[in-house]
């Protein structure tokens, strides 16, 4: 069983979007028994809240549900999750500050590093104060990166056959 945790600032926009997309991709690939997906925030600002309505509306239009409830990332998550996917470089700074050993630090990746078409665009932009178009863009970016991430996990851990 491989566990993935997507992490952004509030855990109400970007990381729930990536989580919902990844759950859908994993189910479509028939890998739900081998890959588990979760998300969390580096802040506690929105703990207990559902995903932002704008993220949920945007995802729903693409056939993806976002059922996650915001929680804060905790240091123990580095033991539970094999991949900790930061949405942007600020999130990665915050995660690295929490990581207490090299094993934990090795588990932190920028989500977009798995999208081979976006090598020079490291961040999933924060849509919170942006208009609706920002949410569509976040969805597209997360969808492309999650496909790349799934391919990577399948290949790296021999889940293909
Ligand atoms: P997220 O977006 O990190 O993608 O969930 C944000 C949500 C809330 C805030 C900022 C970003 N905020 O400032 O409350």
PDB file of C-alpha atoms and ligand atoms in Angstrom:
ATOM      1  CA  UNK A   1       0.000   0.000   0.000  1.00  0.00           C
ATOM      2  CA  UNK A   2       1.384   3.384  -1.036  1.00  0.00           C
ATOM      3  CA  UNK A   3       0.058   6.499   0.651  1.00  0.00           C
ATOM      4  CA  UNK A   4       0.063   9.976  -0.891  1.00  0.00           C
ATOM      5  CA  UNK A   5      -0.706  13.243   0.892  1.00  0.00           C
ATOM      6  CA  UNK A   6      -1.249  16.483  -1.015  1.00  0.00           C
ATOM      7  CA  UNK A   7      -0.405  19.594   1.000  1.00  0.00           C
ATOM      8  CA  UNK A   8      -1.246  23.282   0.481  1.00  0.00           C
ATOM      9  CA  UNK A   9      -1.720  26.235   2.828  1.00  0.00           C
ATOM     10  CA  UNK A  10      -5.395  26.040   3.763  1.00  0.00           C
ATOM     11  CA  UNK A  11      -6.360  22.503   2.636  1.00  0.00           C
ATOM     12  CA  UNK A  12      -9.547  23.925   1.138  1.00  0.00           C
ATOM     13  CA  UNK A  13      -8.595  24.720  -2.489  1.00  0.00           C
ATOM     14  CA  UNK A  14      -5.551  23.153  -4.130  1.00  0.00           C
ATOM     15  CA  UNK A  15      -4.804  20.019  -2.109  1.00  0.00           C
ATOM     16  CA  UNK A  16      -8.446  18.846  -1.916  1.00  0.00           C
ATOM     17  CA  UNK A  17      -8.605  19.334  -5.702  1.00  0.00           C
ATOM     18  CA  UNK A  18      -5.487  17.229  -6.265  1.00  0.00           C
ATOM     19  CA  UNK A  19      -6.797  14.631  -3.796  1.00  0.00           C
ATOM     20  CA  UNK A  20     -10.160  14.346  -5.584  1.00  0.00           C
ATOM     21  CA  UNK A  21      -8.508  14.068  -8.987  1.00  0.00           C
ATOM     22  CA  UNK A  22      -6.039  11.448  -7.770  1.00  0.00           C
ATOM     23  CA  UNK A  23      -8.751   9.350  -6.125  1.00  0.00           C
ATOM     24  CA  UNK A  24     -10.599   9.368  -9.461  1.00  0.00           C
ATOM     25  CA  UNK A  25      -7.471   8.423 -11.442  1.00  0.00           C
ATOM     26  CA  UNK A  26      -6.546   5.660  -8.987  1.00  0.00           C
ATOM     27  CA  UNK A  27     -10.060   4.202  -9.149  1.00  0.00           C
ATOM     28  CA  UNK A  28     -10.090   4.362 -12.947  1.00  0.00           C
ATOM     29  CA  UNK A  29      -6.754   2.529 -12.980  1.00  0.00           C
ATOM     30  CA  UNK A  30      -8.125  -0.193 -10.673  1.00  0.00           C
ATOM     31  CA  UNK A  31      -5.486   0.602  -8.040  1.00  0.00           C
ATOM     32  CA  UNK A  32      -7.682   1.626  -5.096  1.00  0.00           C
ATOM     33  CA  UNK A  33      -6.404  -1.304  -3.031  1.00  0.00           C
ATOM     34  CA  UNK A  34      -2.774  -0.281  -3.608  1.00  0.00           C
ATOM     35  CA  UNK A  35      -2.765   3.532  -3.460  1.00  0.00           C
ATOM     36  CA  UNK A  36      -4.381   5.648  -0.717  1.00  0.00           C
ATOM     37  CA  UNK A  37      -4.816   9.397  -1.069  1.00  0.00           C
ATOM     38  CA  UNK A  38      -5.261  12.169   1.500  1.00  0.00           C
ATOM     39  CA  UNK A  39      -4.616  15.904   1.838  1.00  0.00           C
ATOM     40  CA  UNK A  40      -3.711  18.411   4.566  1.00  0.00           C
ATOM     41  CA  UNK A  41      -2.776  22.056   5.113  1.00  0.00           C
ATOM     42  CA  UNK A  42       0.366  23.597   6.528  1.00  0.00           C
ATOM     43  CA  UNK A  43      -1.879  26.056   8.421  1.00  0.00           C
ATOM     44  CA  UNK A  44      -4.755  25.367  10.820  1.00  0.00           C
ATOM     45  CA  UNK A  45      -6.786  28.295   9.457  1.00  0.00           C
ATOM     46  CA  UNK A  46      -9.621  26.243   7.967  1.00  0.00           C
ATOM     47  CA  UNK A  47      -9.502  23.043  10.043  1.00  0.00           C
ATOM     48  CA  UNK A  48     -12.857  21.249  10.021  1.00  0.00           C
ATOM     49  CA  UNK A  49     -14.142  23.069   6.931  1.00  0.00           C
ATOM     50  CA  UNK A  50     -15.135  21.411   3.649  1.00  0.00           C
ATOM     51  CA  UNK A  51     -13.334  22.352   0.436  1.00  0.00           C
ATOM     52  CA  UNK A  52     -14.014  25.860  -0.881  1.00  0.00           C
ATOM     53  CA  UNK A  53     -17.316  26.011  -2.755  1.00  0.00           C
ATOM     54  CA  UNK A  54     -15.539  27.386  -5.840  1.00  0.00           C
ATOM     55  CA  UNK A  55     -13.177  24.382  -5.898  1.00  0.00           C
ATOM     56  CA  UNK A  56     -16.080  21.981  -5.423  1.00  0.00           C
ATOM     57  CA  UNK A  57     -18.136  23.594  -8.194  1.00  0.00           C
ATOM     58  CA  UNK A  58     -15.197  23.567 -10.567  1.00  0.00           C
ATOM     59  CA  UNK A  59     -14.387  19.906  -9.847  1.00  0.00           C
ATOM     60  CA  UNK A  60     -18.021  18.839 -10.057  1.00  0.00           C
ATOM     61  CA  UNK A  61     -18.234  20.273 -13.575  1.00  0.00           C
ATOM     62  CA  UNK A  62     -15.430  17.852 -14.480  1.00  0.00           C
ATOM     63  CA  UNK A  63     -17.036  14.902 -12.724  1.00  0.00           C
ATOM     64  CA  UNK A  64     -14.770  14.941  -9.649  1.00  0.00           C
ATOM     65  CA  UNK A  65     -16.045  15.067  -6.061  1.00  0.00           C
ATOM     66  CA  UNK A  66     -14.074  16.836  -3.313  1.00  0.00           C
ATOM     67  CA  UNK A  67     -15.292  15.350  -0.027  1.00  0.00           C
ATOM     68  CA  UNK A  68     -12.256  16.271   2.075  1.00  0.00           C
ATOM     69  CA  UNK A  69     -12.482  18.160   5.363  1.00  0.00           C
ATOM     70  CA  UNK A  70      -9.556  20.453   6.166  1.00  0.00           C
ATOM     71  CA  UNK A  71      -6.950  19.242   8.632  1.00  0.00           C
ATOM     72  CA  UNK A  72      -3.460  20.422   9.480  1.00  0.00           C
ATOM     73  CA  UNK A  73      -0.427  18.384   8.422  1.00  0.00           C
ATOM     74  CA  UNK A  74       1.337  16.925  11.469  1.00  0.00           C
ATOM     75  CA  UNK A  75       4.858  15.582  11.818  1.00  0.00           C
ATOM     76  CA  UNK A  76       3.570  11.989  12.181  1.00  0.00           C
ATOM     77  CA  UNK A  77       2.238  12.252   8.617  1.00  0.00           C
ATOM     78  CA  UNK A  78       5.811  11.813   7.416  1.00  0.00           C
ATOM     79  CA  UNK A  79       5.640   8.235   8.751  1.00  0.00           C
ATOM     80  CA  UNK A  80       2.199   7.494   7.307  1.00  0.00           C
ATOM     81  CA  UNK A  81       2.726   8.860   3.799  1.00  0.00           C
ATOM     82  CA  UNK A  82       5.332   7.699   1.302  1.00  0.00           C
ATOM     83  CA  UNK A  83       4.780  10.768  -0.871  1.00  0.00           C
ATOM     84  CA  UNK A  84       4.108  14.246   0.553  1.00  0.00           C
ATOM     85  CA  UNK A  85       3.188  16.495  -2.373  1.00  0.00           C
ATOM     86  CA  UNK A  86       3.650  20.230  -1.813  1.00  0.00           C
ATOM     87  CA  UNK A  87       1.535  22.470  -4.014  1.00  0.00           C
ATOM     88  CA  UNK A  88       4.069  25.305  -4.034  1.00  0.00           C
ATOM     89  CA  UNK A  89       7.544  26.218  -2.848  1.00  0.00           C
ATOM     90  CA  UNK A  90       6.225  27.995   0.260  1.00  0.00           C
ATOM     91  CA  UNK A  91       4.423  24.816   1.293  1.00  0.00           C
ATOM     92  CA  UNK A  92       7.666  22.915   0.715  1.00  0.00           C
ATOM     93  CA  UNK A  93       9.587  25.336   2.962  1.00  0.00           C
ATOM     94  CA  UNK A  94       7.002  24.798   5.721  1.00  0.00           C
ATOM     95  CA  UNK A  95       7.073  21.008   5.281  1.00  0.00           C
ATOM     96  CA  UNK A  96      10.872  20.893   5.318  1.00  0.00           C
ATOM     97  CA  UNK A  97      10.844  22.854   8.580  1.00  0.00           C
ATOM     98  CA  UNK A  98       8.650  20.110  10.087  1.00  0.00           C
ATOM     99  CA  UNK A  99      10.684  17.197   8.733  1.00  0.00           C
ATOM    100  CA  UNK A 100      13.024  15.984  11.443  1.00  0.00           C
ATOM    101  CA  UNK A 101      15.149  13.505   9.472  1.00  0.00           C
ATOM    102  CA  UNK A 102      16.395  12.833   5.932  1.00  0.00           C
ATOM    103  CA  UNK A 103      13.836  10.055   5.356  1.00  0.00           C
ATOM    104  CA  UNK A 104      10.996  12.500   6.011  1.00  0.00           C
ATOM    105  CA  UNK A 105      12.632  15.152   3.869  1.00  0.00           C
ATOM    106  CA  UNK A 106      13.028  12.722   0.957  1.00  0.00           C
ATOM    107  CA  UNK A 107       9.277  12.168   0.984  1.00  0.00           C
ATOM    108  CA  UNK A 108       8.570  15.824   0.135  1.00  0.00           C
ATOM    109  CA  UNK A 109       8.107  16.644  -3.567  1.00  0.00           C
ATOM    110  CA  UNK A 110       6.626  19.518  -5.517  1.00  0.00           C
ATOM    111  CA  UNK A 111       3.501  18.140  -7.179  1.00  0.00           C
ATOM    112  CA  UNK A 112       4.316  19.824 -10.474  1.00  0.00           C
ATOM    113  CA  UNK A 113       7.700  18.094 -10.642  1.00  0.00           C
ATOM    114  CA  UNK A 114       5.711  15.056 -11.837  1.00  0.00           C
ATOM    115  CA  UNK A 115       4.308  16.975 -14.816  1.00  0.00           C
ATOM    116  CA  UNK A 116       7.052  16.671 -17.410  1.00  0.00           C
ATOM    117  CA  UNK A 117       5.484  19.519 -19.419  1.00  0.00           C
ATOM    118  CA  UNK A 118       5.877  22.003 -16.538  1.00  0.00           C
ATOM    119  CA  UNK A 119       9.530  21.700 -15.563  1.00  0.00           C
ATOM    120  CA  UNK A 120       9.880  25.469 -15.313  1.00  0.00           C
ATOM    121  CA  UNK A 121       6.595  26.093 -13.501  1.00  0.00           C
ATOM    122  CA  UNK A 122       7.141  24.675 -10.008  1.00  0.00           C
ATOM    123  CA  UNK A 123       4.041  25.999  -8.249  1.00  0.00           C
ATOM    124  CA  UNK A 124       0.310  25.319  -8.317  1.00  0.00           C
ATOM    125  CA  UNK A 125      -0.830  28.963  -7.940  1.00  0.00           C
ATOM    126  CA  UNK A 126      -2.942  29.884  -4.920  1.00  0.00           C
ATOM    127  CA  UNK A 127      -6.471  30.595  -6.270  1.00  0.00           C
ATOM    128  CA  UNK A 128      -8.007  31.800  -3.000  1.00  0.00           C
ATOM    129  CA  UNK A 129      -8.054  35.487  -3.896  1.00  0.00           C
ATOM    130  CA  UNK A 130      -8.277  34.898  -7.655  1.00  0.00           C
ATOM    131  CA  UNK A 131     -11.393  34.769  -9.823  1.00  0.00           C
ATOM    132  CA  UNK A 132     -13.184  31.660 -11.060  1.00  0.00           C
ATOM    133  CA  UNK A 133     -10.681  31.208 -13.895  1.00  0.00           C
ATOM    134  CA  UNK A 134      -8.011  30.606 -11.258  1.00  0.00           C
ATOM    135  CA  UNK A 135      -9.895  27.547 -10.027  1.00  0.00           C
ATOM    136  CA  UNK A 136     -10.174  26.072 -13.523  1.00  0.00           C
ATOM    137  CA  UNK A 137      -6.458  26.622 -13.967  1.00  0.00           C
ATOM    138  CA  UNK A 138      -5.696  24.908 -10.658  1.00  0.00           C
ATOM    139  CA  UNK A 139      -7.834  21.945 -11.723  1.00  0.00           C
ATOM    140  CA  UNK A 140      -6.022  21.606 -15.072  1.00  0.00           C
ATOM    141  CA  UNK A 141      -2.595  21.914 -13.465  1.00  0.00           C
ATOM    142  CA  UNK A 142      -3.445  19.335 -10.781  1.00  0.00           C
ATOM    143  CA  UNK A 143      -4.943  16.940 -13.352  1.00  0.00           C
ATOM    144  CA  UNK A 144      -1.791  17.004 -15.505  1.00  0.00           C
ATOM    145  CA  UNK A 145       0.533  16.611 -12.523  1.00  0.00           C
ATOM    146  CA  UNK A 146      -1.550  13.837 -10.933  1.00  0.00           C
ATOM    147  CA  UNK A 147      -1.407  11.816 -14.163  1.00  0.00           C
ATOM    148  CA  UNK A 148       2.367  12.129 -14.112  1.00  0.00           C
ATOM    149  CA  UNK A 149       2.488  11.239 -10.428  1.00  0.00           C
ATOM    150  CA  UNK A 150       0.337   8.138 -10.940  1.00  0.00           C
ATOM    151  CA  UNK A 151       2.547   6.997 -13.834  1.00  0.00           C
ATOM    152  CA  UNK A 152       5.603   7.529 -11.649  1.00  0.00           C
ATOM    153  CA  UNK A 153       4.207   5.578  -8.671  1.00  0.00           C
ATOM    154  CA  UNK A 154       2.999   2.716 -10.877  1.00  0.00           C
ATOM    155  CA  UNK A 155       6.346   2.419 -12.624  1.00  0.00           C
ATOM    156  CA  UNK A 156       8.569   2.987  -9.584  1.00  0.00           C
ATOM    157  CA  UNK A 157       6.745   0.462  -7.412  1.00  0.00           C
ATOM    158  CA  UNK A 158       5.797  -2.067 -10.087  1.00  0.00           C
ATOM    159  CA  UNK A 159       2.025  -1.665  -9.711  1.00  0.00           C
ATOM    160  CA  UNK A 160       1.373  -1.973 -13.443  1.00  0.00           C
ATOM    161  CA  UNK A 161       0.652  -5.639 -14.032  1.00  0.00           C
TER     162      UNK A 161
HETATM  163  P1  LIG B   1      -5.284  26.550  -0.446  1.00  0.00           P
HETATM  164  O1  LIG B   1      -5.833  28.047  -0.637  1.00  0.00           O
HETATM  165  O2  LIG B   1      -3.943  26.687   0.260  1.00  0.00           O
HETATM  166  O3  LIG B   1      -5.134  26.071  -1.853  1.00  0.00           O
HETATM  167  O4  LIG B   1      -6.309  25.796   0.351  1.00  0.00           O
HETATM  168  C1  LIG B   1      -5.954  28.970   0.389  1.00  0.00           C
HETATM  169  C2  LIG B   1      -7.018  28.890   1.272  1.00  0.00           C
HETATM  170  C3  LIG B   1      -7.157  29.858   2.261  1.00  0.00           C
HETATM  171  C4  LIG B   1      -6.243  30.882   2.351  1.00  0.00           C
HETATM  172  C5  LIG B   1      -5.172  30.955   1.472  1.00  0.00           C
HETATM  173  C6  LIG B   1      -5.028  29.988   0.488  1.00  0.00           C
HETATM  174  N1  LIG B   1      -6.394  31.879   3.337  1.00  0.00           N
HETATM  175  O5  LIG B   1      -5.669  32.897   3.289  1.00  0.00           O
HETATM  176  O6  LIG B   1      -7.279  31.734   4.229  1.00  0.00           O
END
